[in-house]
mmCIF file of C-alpha atoms in Angstrom:
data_model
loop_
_atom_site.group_PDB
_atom_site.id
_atom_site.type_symbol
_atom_site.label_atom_id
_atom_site.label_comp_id
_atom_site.label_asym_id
_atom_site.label_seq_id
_atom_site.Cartn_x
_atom_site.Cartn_y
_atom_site.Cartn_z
ATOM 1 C CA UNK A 143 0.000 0.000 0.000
ATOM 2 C CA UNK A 144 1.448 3.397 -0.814
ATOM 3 C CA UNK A 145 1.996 4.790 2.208
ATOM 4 C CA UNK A 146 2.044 8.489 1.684
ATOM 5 C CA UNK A 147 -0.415 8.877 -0.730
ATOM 6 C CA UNK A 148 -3.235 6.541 2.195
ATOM 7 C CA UNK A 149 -3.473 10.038 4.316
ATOM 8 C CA UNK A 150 -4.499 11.853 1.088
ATOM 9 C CA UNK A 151 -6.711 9.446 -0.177
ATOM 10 C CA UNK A 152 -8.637 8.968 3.247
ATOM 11 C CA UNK A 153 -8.573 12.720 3.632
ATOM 12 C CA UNK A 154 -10.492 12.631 0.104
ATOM 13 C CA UNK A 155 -12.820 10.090 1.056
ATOM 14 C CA UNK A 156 -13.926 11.665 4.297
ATOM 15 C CA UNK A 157 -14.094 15.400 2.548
ATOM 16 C CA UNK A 158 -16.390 13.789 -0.115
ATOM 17 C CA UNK A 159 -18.209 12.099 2.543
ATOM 18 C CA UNK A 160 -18.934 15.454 4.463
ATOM 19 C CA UNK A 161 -20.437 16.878 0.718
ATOM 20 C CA UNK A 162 -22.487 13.941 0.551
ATOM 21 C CA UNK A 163 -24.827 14.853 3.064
ATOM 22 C CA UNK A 164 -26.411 17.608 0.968
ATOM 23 C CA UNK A 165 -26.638 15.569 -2.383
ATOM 24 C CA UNK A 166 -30.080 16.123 -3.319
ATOM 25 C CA UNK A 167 -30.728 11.760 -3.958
ATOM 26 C CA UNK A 168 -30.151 11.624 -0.604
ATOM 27 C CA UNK A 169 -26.923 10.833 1.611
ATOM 28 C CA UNK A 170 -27.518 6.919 1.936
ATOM 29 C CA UNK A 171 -27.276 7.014 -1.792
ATOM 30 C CA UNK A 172 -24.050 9.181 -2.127
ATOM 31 C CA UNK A 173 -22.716 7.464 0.748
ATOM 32 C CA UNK A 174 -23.219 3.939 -0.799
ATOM 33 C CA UNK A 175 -22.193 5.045 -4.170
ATOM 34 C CA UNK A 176 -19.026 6.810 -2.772
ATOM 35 C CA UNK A 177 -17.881 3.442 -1.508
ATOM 36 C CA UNK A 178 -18.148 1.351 -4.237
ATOM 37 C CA UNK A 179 -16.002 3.579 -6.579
ATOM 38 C CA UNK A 180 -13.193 4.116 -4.219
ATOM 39 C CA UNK A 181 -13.224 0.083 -3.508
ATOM 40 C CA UNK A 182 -13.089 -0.474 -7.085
ATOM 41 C CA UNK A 183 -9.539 1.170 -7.189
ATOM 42 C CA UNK A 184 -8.495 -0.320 -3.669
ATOM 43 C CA UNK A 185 -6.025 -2.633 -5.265
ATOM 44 C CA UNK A 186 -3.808 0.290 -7.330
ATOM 45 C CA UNK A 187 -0.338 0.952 -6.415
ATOM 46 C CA UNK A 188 1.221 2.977 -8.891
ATOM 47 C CA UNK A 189 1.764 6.391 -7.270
ATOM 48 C CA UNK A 190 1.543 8.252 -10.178
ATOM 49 C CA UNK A 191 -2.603 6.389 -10.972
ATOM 50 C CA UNK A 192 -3.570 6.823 -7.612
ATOM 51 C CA UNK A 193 -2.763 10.824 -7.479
ATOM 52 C CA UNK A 194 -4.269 10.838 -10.741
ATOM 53 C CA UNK A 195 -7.275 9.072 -9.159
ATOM 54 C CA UNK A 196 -7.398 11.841 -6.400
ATOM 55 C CA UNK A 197 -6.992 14.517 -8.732
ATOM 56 C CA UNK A 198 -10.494 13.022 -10.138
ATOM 57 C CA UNK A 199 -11.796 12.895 -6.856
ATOM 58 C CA UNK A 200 -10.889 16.556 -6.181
ATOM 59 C CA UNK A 201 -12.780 17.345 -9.644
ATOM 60 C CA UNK A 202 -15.707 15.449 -8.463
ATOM 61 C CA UNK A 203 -15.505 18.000 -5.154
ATOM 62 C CA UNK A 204 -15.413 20.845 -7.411
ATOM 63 C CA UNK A 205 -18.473 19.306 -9.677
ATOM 64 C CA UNK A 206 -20.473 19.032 -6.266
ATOM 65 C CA UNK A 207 -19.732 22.506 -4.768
ATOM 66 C CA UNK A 208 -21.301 24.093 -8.743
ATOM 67 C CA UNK A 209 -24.199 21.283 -8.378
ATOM 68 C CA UNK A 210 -25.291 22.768 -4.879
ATOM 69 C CA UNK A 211 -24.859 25.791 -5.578
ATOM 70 C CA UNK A 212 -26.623 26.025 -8.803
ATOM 71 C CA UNK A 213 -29.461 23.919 -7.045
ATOM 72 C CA UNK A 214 -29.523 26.569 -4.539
ATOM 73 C CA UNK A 215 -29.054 29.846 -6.626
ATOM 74 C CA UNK A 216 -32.201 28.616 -8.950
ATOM 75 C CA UNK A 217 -34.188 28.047 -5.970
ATOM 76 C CA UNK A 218 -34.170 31.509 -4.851
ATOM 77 C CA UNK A 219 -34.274 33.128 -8.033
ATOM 78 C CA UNK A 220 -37.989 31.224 -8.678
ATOM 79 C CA UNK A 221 -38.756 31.732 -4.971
ATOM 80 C CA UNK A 222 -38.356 35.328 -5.239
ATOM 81 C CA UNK A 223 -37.454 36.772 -8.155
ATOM 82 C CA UNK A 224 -40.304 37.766 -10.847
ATOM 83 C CA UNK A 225 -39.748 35.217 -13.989
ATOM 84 C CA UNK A 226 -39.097 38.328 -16.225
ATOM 85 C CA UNK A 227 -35.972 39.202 -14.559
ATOM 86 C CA UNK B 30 -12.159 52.439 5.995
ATOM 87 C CA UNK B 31 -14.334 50.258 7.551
ATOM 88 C CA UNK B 32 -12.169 48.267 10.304
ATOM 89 C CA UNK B 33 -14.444 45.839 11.567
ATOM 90 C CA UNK B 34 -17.562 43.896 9.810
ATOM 91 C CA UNK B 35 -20.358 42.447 11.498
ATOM 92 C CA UNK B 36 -22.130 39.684 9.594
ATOM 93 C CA UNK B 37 -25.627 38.612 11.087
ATOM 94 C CA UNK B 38 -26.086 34.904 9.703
ATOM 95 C CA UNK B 39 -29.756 33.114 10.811
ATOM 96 C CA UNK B 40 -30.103 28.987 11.184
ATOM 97 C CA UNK B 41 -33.278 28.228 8.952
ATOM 98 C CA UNK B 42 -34.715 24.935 8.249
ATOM 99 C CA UNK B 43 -33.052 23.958 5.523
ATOM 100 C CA UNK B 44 -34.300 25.470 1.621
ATOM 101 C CA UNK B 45 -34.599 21.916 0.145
ATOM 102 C CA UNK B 46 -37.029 20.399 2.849
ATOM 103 C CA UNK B 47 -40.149 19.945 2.594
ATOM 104 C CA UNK B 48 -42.212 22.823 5.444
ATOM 105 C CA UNK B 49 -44.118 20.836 7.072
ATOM 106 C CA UNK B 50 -47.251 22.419 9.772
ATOM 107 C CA UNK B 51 -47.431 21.551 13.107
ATOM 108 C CA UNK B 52 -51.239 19.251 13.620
ATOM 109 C CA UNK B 53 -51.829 22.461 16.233
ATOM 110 C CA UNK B 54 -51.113 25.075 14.111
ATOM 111 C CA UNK B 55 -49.210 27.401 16.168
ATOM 112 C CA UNK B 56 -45.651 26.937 13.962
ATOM 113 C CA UNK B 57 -44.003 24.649 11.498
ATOM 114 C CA UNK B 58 -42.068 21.508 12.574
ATOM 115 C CA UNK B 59 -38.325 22.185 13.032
ATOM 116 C CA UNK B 60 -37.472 18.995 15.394
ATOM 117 C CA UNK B 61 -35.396 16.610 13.775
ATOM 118 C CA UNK B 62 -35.162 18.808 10.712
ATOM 119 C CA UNK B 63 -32.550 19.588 8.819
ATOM 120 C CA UNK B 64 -31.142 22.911 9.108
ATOM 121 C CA UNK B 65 -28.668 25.207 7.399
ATOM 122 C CA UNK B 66 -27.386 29.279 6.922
ATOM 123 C CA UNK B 67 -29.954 30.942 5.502
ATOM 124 C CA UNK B 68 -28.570 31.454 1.251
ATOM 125 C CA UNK B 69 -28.675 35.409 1.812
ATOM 126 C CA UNK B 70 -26.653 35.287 5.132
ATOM 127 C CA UNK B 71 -24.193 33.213 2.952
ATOM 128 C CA UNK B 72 -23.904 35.716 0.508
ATOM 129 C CA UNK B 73 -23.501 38.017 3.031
ATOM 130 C CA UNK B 74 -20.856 36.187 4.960
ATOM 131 C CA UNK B 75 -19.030 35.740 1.659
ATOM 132 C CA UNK B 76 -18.850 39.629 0.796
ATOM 133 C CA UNK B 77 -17.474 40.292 4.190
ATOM 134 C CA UNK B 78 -14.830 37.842 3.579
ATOM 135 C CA UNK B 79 -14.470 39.150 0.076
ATOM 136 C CA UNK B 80 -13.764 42.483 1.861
ATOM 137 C CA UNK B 81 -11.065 41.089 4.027
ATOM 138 C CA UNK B 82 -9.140 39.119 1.726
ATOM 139 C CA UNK B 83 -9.435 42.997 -0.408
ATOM 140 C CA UNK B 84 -7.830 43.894 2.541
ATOM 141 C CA UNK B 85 -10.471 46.745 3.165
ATOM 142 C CA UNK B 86 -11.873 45.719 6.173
ATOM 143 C CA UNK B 87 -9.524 44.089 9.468
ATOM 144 C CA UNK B 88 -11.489 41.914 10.864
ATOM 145 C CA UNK B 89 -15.353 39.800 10.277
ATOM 146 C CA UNK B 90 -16.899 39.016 13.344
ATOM 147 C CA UNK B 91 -20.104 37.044 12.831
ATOM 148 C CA UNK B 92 -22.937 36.536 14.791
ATOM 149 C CA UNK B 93 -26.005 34.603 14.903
ATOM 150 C CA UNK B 94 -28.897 34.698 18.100
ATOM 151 C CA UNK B 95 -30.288 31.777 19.497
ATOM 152 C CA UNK B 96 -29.928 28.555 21.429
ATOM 153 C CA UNK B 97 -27.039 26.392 21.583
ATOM 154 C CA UNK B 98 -27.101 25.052 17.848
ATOM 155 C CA UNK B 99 -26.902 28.246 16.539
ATOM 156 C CA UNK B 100 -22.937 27.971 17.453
ATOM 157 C CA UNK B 101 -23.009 25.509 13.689
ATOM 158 C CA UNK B 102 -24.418 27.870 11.995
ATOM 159 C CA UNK B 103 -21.488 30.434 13.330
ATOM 160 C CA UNK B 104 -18.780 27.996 12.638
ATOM 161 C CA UNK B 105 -19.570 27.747 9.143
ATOM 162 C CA UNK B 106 -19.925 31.368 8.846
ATOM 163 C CA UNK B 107 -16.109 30.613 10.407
ATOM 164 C CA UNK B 108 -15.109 28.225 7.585
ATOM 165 C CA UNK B 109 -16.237 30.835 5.025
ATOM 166 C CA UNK B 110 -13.167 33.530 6.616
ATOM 167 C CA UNK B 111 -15.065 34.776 9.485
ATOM 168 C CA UNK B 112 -12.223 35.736 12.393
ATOM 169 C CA UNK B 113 -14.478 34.988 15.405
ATOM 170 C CA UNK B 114 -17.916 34.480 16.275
ATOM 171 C CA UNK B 115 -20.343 36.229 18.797
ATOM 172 C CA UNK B 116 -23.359 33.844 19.854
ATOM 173 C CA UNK B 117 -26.277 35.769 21.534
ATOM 174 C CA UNK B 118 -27.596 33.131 24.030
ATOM 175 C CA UNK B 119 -31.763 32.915 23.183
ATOM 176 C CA UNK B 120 -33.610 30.339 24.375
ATOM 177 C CA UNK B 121 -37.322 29.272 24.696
ATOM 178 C CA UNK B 122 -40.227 31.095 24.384
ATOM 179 C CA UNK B 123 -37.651 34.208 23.986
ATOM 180 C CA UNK B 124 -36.222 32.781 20.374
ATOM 181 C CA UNK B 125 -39.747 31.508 19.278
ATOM 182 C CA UNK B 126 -40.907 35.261 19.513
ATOM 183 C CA UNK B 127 -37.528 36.780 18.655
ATOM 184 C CA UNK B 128 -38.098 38.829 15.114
ATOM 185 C CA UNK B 129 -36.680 41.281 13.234
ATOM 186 C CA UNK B 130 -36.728 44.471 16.334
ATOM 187 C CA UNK B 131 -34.977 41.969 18.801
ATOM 188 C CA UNK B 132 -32.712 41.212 16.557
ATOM 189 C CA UNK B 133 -31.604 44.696 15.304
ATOM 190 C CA UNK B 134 -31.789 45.696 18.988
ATOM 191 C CA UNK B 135 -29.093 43.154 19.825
ATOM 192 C CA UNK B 136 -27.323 44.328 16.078
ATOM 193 C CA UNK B 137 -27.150 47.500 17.219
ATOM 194 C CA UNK B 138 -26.012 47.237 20.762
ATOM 195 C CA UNK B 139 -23.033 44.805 19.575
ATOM 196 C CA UNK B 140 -22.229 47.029 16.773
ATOM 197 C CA UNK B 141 -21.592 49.962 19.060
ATOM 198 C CA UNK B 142 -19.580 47.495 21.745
ATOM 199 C CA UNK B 143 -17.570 46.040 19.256
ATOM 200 C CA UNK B 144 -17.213 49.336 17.300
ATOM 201 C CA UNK B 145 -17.864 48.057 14.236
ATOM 202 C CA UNK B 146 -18.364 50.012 10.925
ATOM 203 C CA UNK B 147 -19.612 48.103 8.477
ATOM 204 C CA UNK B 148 -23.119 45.391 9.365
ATOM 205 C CA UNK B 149 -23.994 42.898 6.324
ATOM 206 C CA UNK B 150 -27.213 41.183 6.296
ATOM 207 C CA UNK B 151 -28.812 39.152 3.996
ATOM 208 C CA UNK B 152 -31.872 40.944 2.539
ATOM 209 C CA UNK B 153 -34.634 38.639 4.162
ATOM 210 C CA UNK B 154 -34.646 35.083 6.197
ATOM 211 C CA UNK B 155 -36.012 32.468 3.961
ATOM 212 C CA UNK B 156 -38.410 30.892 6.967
ATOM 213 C CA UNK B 157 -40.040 34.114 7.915
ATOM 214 C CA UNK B 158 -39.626 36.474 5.189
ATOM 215 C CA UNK B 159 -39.861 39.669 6.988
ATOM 216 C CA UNK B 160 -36.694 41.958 5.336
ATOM 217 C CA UNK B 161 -36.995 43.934 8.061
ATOM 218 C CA UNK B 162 -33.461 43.672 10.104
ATOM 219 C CA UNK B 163 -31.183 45.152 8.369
ATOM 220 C CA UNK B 164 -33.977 48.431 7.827
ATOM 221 C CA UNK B 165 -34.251 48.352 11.631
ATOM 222 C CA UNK B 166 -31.097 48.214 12.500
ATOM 223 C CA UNK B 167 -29.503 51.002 10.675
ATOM 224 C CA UNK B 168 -32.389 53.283 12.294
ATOM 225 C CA UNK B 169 -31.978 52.043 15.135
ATOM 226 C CA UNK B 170 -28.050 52.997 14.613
ATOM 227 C CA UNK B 171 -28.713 56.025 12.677
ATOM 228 C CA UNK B 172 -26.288 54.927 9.925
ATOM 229 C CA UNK B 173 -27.481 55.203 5.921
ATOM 230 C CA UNK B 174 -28.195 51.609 4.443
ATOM 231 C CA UNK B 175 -27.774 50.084 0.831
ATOM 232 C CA UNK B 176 -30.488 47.356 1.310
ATOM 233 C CA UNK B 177 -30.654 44.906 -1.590
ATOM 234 C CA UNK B 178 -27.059 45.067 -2.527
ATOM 235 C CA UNK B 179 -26.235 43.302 -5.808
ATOM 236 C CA UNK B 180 -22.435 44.998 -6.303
ATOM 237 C CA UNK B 181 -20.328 46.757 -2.774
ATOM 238 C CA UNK B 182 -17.636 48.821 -3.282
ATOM 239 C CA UNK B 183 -15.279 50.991 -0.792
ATOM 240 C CA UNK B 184 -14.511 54.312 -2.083
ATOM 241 C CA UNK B 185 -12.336 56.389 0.658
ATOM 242 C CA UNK B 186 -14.653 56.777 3.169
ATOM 243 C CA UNK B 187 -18.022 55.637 1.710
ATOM 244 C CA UNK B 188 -19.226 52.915 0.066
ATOM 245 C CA UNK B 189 -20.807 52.846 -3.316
ATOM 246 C CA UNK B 190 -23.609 50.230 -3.396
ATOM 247 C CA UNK B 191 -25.951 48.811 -6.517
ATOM 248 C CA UNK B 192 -29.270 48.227 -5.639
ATOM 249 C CA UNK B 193 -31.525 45.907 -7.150
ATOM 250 C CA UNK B 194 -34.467 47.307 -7.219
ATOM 251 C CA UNK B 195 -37.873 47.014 -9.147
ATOM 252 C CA UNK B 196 -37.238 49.284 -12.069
ATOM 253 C CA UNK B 197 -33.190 47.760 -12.606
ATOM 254 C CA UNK B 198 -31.129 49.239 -10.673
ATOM 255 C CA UNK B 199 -29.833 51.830 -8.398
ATOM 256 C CA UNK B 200 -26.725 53.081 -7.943
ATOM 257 C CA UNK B 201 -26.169 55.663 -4.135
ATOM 258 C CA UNK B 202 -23.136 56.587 -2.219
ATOM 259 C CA UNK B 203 -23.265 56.150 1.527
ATOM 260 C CA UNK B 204 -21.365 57.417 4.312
ATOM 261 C CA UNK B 205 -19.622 54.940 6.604
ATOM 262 C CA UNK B 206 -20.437 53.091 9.036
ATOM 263 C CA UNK B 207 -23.304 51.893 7.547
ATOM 264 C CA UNK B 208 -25.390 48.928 7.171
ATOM 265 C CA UNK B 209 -25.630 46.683 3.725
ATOM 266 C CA UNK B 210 -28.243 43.928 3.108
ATOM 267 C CA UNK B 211 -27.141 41.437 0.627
ATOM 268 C CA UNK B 212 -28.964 40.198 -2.324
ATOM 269 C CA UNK B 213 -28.909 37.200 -4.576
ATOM 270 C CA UNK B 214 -26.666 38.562 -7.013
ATOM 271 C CA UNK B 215 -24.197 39.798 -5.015
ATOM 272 C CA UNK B 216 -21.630 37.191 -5.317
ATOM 273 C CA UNK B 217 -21.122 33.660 -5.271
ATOM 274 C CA UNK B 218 -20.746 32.220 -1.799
ATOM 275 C CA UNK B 219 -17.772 29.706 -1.301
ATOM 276 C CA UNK B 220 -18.687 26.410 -0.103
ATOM 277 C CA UNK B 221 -17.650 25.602 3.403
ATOM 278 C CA UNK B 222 -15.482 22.465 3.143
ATOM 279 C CA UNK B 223 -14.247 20.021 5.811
ATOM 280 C CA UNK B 224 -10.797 21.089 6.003
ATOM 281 C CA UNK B 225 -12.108 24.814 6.295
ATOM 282 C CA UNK B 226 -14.372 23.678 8.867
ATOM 283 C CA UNK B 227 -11.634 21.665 10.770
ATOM 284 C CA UNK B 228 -9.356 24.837 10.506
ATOM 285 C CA UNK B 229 -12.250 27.170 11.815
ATOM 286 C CA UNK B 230 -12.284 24.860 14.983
ATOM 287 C CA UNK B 231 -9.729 27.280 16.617
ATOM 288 C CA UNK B 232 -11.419 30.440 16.030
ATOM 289 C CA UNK B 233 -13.074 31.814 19.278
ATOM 290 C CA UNK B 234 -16.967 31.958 19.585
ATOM 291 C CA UNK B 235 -18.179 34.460 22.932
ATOM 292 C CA UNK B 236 -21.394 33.934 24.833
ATOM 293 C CA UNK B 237 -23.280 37.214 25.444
ATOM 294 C CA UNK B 238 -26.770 36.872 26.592
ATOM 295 C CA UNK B 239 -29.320 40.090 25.324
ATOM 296 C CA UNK B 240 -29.245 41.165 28.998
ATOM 297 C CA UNK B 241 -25.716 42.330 29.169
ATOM 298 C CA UNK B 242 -26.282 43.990 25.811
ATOM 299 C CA UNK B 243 -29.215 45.714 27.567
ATOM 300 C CA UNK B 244 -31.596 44.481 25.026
ATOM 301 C CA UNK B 245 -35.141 43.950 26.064
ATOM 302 C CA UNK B 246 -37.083 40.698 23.792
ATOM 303 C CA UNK B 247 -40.790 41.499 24.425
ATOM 304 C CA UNK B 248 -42.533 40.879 21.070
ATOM 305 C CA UNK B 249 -44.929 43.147 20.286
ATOM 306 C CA UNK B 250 -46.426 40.391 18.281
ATOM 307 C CA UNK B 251 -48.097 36.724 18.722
ATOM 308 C CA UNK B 252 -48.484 34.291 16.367
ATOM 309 C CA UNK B 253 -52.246 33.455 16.224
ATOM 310 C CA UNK B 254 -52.324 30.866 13.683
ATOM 311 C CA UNK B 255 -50.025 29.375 11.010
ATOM 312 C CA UNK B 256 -52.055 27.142 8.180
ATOM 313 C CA UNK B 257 -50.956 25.262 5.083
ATOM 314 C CA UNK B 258 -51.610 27.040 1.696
ATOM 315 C CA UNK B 259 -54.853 26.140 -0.450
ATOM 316 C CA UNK B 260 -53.765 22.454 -1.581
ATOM 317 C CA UNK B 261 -53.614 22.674 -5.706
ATOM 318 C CA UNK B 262 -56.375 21.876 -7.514
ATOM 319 C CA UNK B 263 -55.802 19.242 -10.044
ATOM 320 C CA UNK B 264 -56.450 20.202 -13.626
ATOM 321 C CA UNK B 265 -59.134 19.472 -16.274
ATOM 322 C CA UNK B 266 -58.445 18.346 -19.562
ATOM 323 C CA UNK B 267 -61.088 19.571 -22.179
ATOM 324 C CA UNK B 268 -61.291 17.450 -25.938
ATOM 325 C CA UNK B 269 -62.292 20.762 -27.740
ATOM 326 C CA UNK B 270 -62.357 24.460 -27.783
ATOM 327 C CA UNK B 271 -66.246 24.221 -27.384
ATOM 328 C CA UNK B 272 -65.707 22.359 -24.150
ATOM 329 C CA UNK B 273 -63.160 24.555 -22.572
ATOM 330 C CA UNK B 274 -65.500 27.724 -23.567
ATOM 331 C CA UNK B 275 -68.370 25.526 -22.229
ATOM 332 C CA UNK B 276 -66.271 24.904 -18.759
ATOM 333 C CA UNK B 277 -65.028 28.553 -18.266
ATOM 334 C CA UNK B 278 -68.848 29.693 -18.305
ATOM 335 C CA UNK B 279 -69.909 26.753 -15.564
ATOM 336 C CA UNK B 280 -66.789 28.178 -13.629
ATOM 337 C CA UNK B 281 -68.436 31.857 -13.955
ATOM 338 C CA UNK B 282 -65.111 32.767 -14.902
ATOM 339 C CA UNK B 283 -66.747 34.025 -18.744
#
């Protein structure tokens, strides 16, 4: 197991798990899904996939951040904006 | 040059849940319910930081009133760039009458304690709707205010501030300190991350109850009743033009 790269990786997991509790399918469902794709990779050693795998996990972090706060930013506008505007 | 920023930030039930009313009527149901910072006090937060890291203002002390889980509402204000957090302890029948006055009473009274000279809001708190704070509280303060802010900027001593308002916009000068209530286009709030929130762990919070601020909470109001709205009524599909005509006229509406 690459042993410098583990801290990052769990550090990833646990960020991603802390986003997942506003995913709008629910957190069981992020949660559950969250698991599965960083099991799939548990067997990788190569330094140079697995930073490339947490460089796709800190794109995924990114992609969630825009997600909520799009979700958020259309809500208000149609809760109190005036559809012209 | 404003110095020091206070940023009110509210805990609301959460925008994405479903309201649901209490069988007795007398409020909605907020145990077990997810909470959050209500979107305009985010905003808010975030222009105070933006202010900071502009290097126009020193320091952005945030502050939220209410019982003890309005501290996680403060410490993401924290993650965001706040410096330090002021919770005003309200508990009980106080914070289920507390409203907009109270509030701007204990705005005001911290403002002048902490000598602050710049207050951002967020326009209005998406569970009660009442835009009133931020109004109240500059009059209470006698300071100018640029309500509905959708662009700040520090010239010298005053601040140039773009409303929105119903016609487009509006564009006034104020004298600082004043008070500035944020609206949705304001800026984009950062999102409050793990790491920021573990980092924001060692940034102090102070207790102040509304007493020591000298701040009286009598409502001048009671809640008689709170109802669901009219449930929608389903639609009616009509086969032809005559039919529709036909329908409008049972309605009365032709």
């Amino acid at each position: 197991m690459s042993n410098p790269l583990r801290g990052e990786v769990v550090r990833l997991y646990k960020n991603l798990l802390y986003l997942g509790r506003e995913y709008p399918k629910g957190t069981v469902y992020f949660r559950e899904r969250l698991k599965v794709a960083f099991m799939k990779n548990k067997d990788v050693t190569d330094p140079e996939k697995i930073r490339k795998l947490i460089d796709r996990g800190e794109f995924v972090i990114k992609e969630l951040e825009a997600l909520y706060f799009l979700r958020k930013y259309r809500a208000m506008k149609k809760r109190y904006y005036d559809p012209e505007h | 040059m404003a110095a020091r920023v206070l940023v009110g930030v509210k805990r609301v039930i959460d925008y994405a849940v479903k309201i649901r009313v209490k069988p007795d009527n007398t409020g909605v149901v907020t145990d077990g319910v997810k909470h959050s910072m209500n979107p305009f006090c985010e905003i808010a937060v975030e222009e105070a930081v933006r202010l900071k890291e502009k290097k126009l203002v020193k320091e952005v002390v945030a502050v939220s009133c209410g019982p003890q889980q309005v501290q996680e509402t403060i410490r993401t204000a924290l993650a965001m760039g706040a410096d330090r957090g002021i919770h005003v302890e309200v508990s009980g029948k106080d914070y289920d009458s507390l409203g907009p006055l109270q509030v701007s009473k204990i705005l005001a009274a911290l403002a002048k304690k902490e000598e602050a000279s710049l207050i951002i809001l967020g326009k209005q708190a998406i569970d009660d709707d009442c835009n009133q704070t931020g109004q109240m509280t500059a009059a209470l303060l006698d300071w100018p205010q640029g309500t509905f802010a959708s662009e700040v900027a520090v010239e010298g001593d005053k601040l140039k501030v773009i409303r929105e308002v119903d016609g487009g916009l509006e564009t006034i000068k104020i004298n600082l300190p004043a008070v500035v209530t944020a609206d949705l286009r304001l800026n984009t709030p950062r999102y409050a991350t793990l790491p920021n929130i573990m980092k924001a762990k060692k940034k102090k919070i102070t207790n102040v109850k509304p007493g020591d601020l000298g701040v009286d909470l009598t409502s001048r109001l009671e809640v008689l009743r709170v109802d669901e709205p009219p449930q929608r009524q389903a639609g009616v599909k009509v086969e032809t033009v005559e039919d529709l005509v036909g329908k409008l006229k049972e309605a009365g509406r032709i």
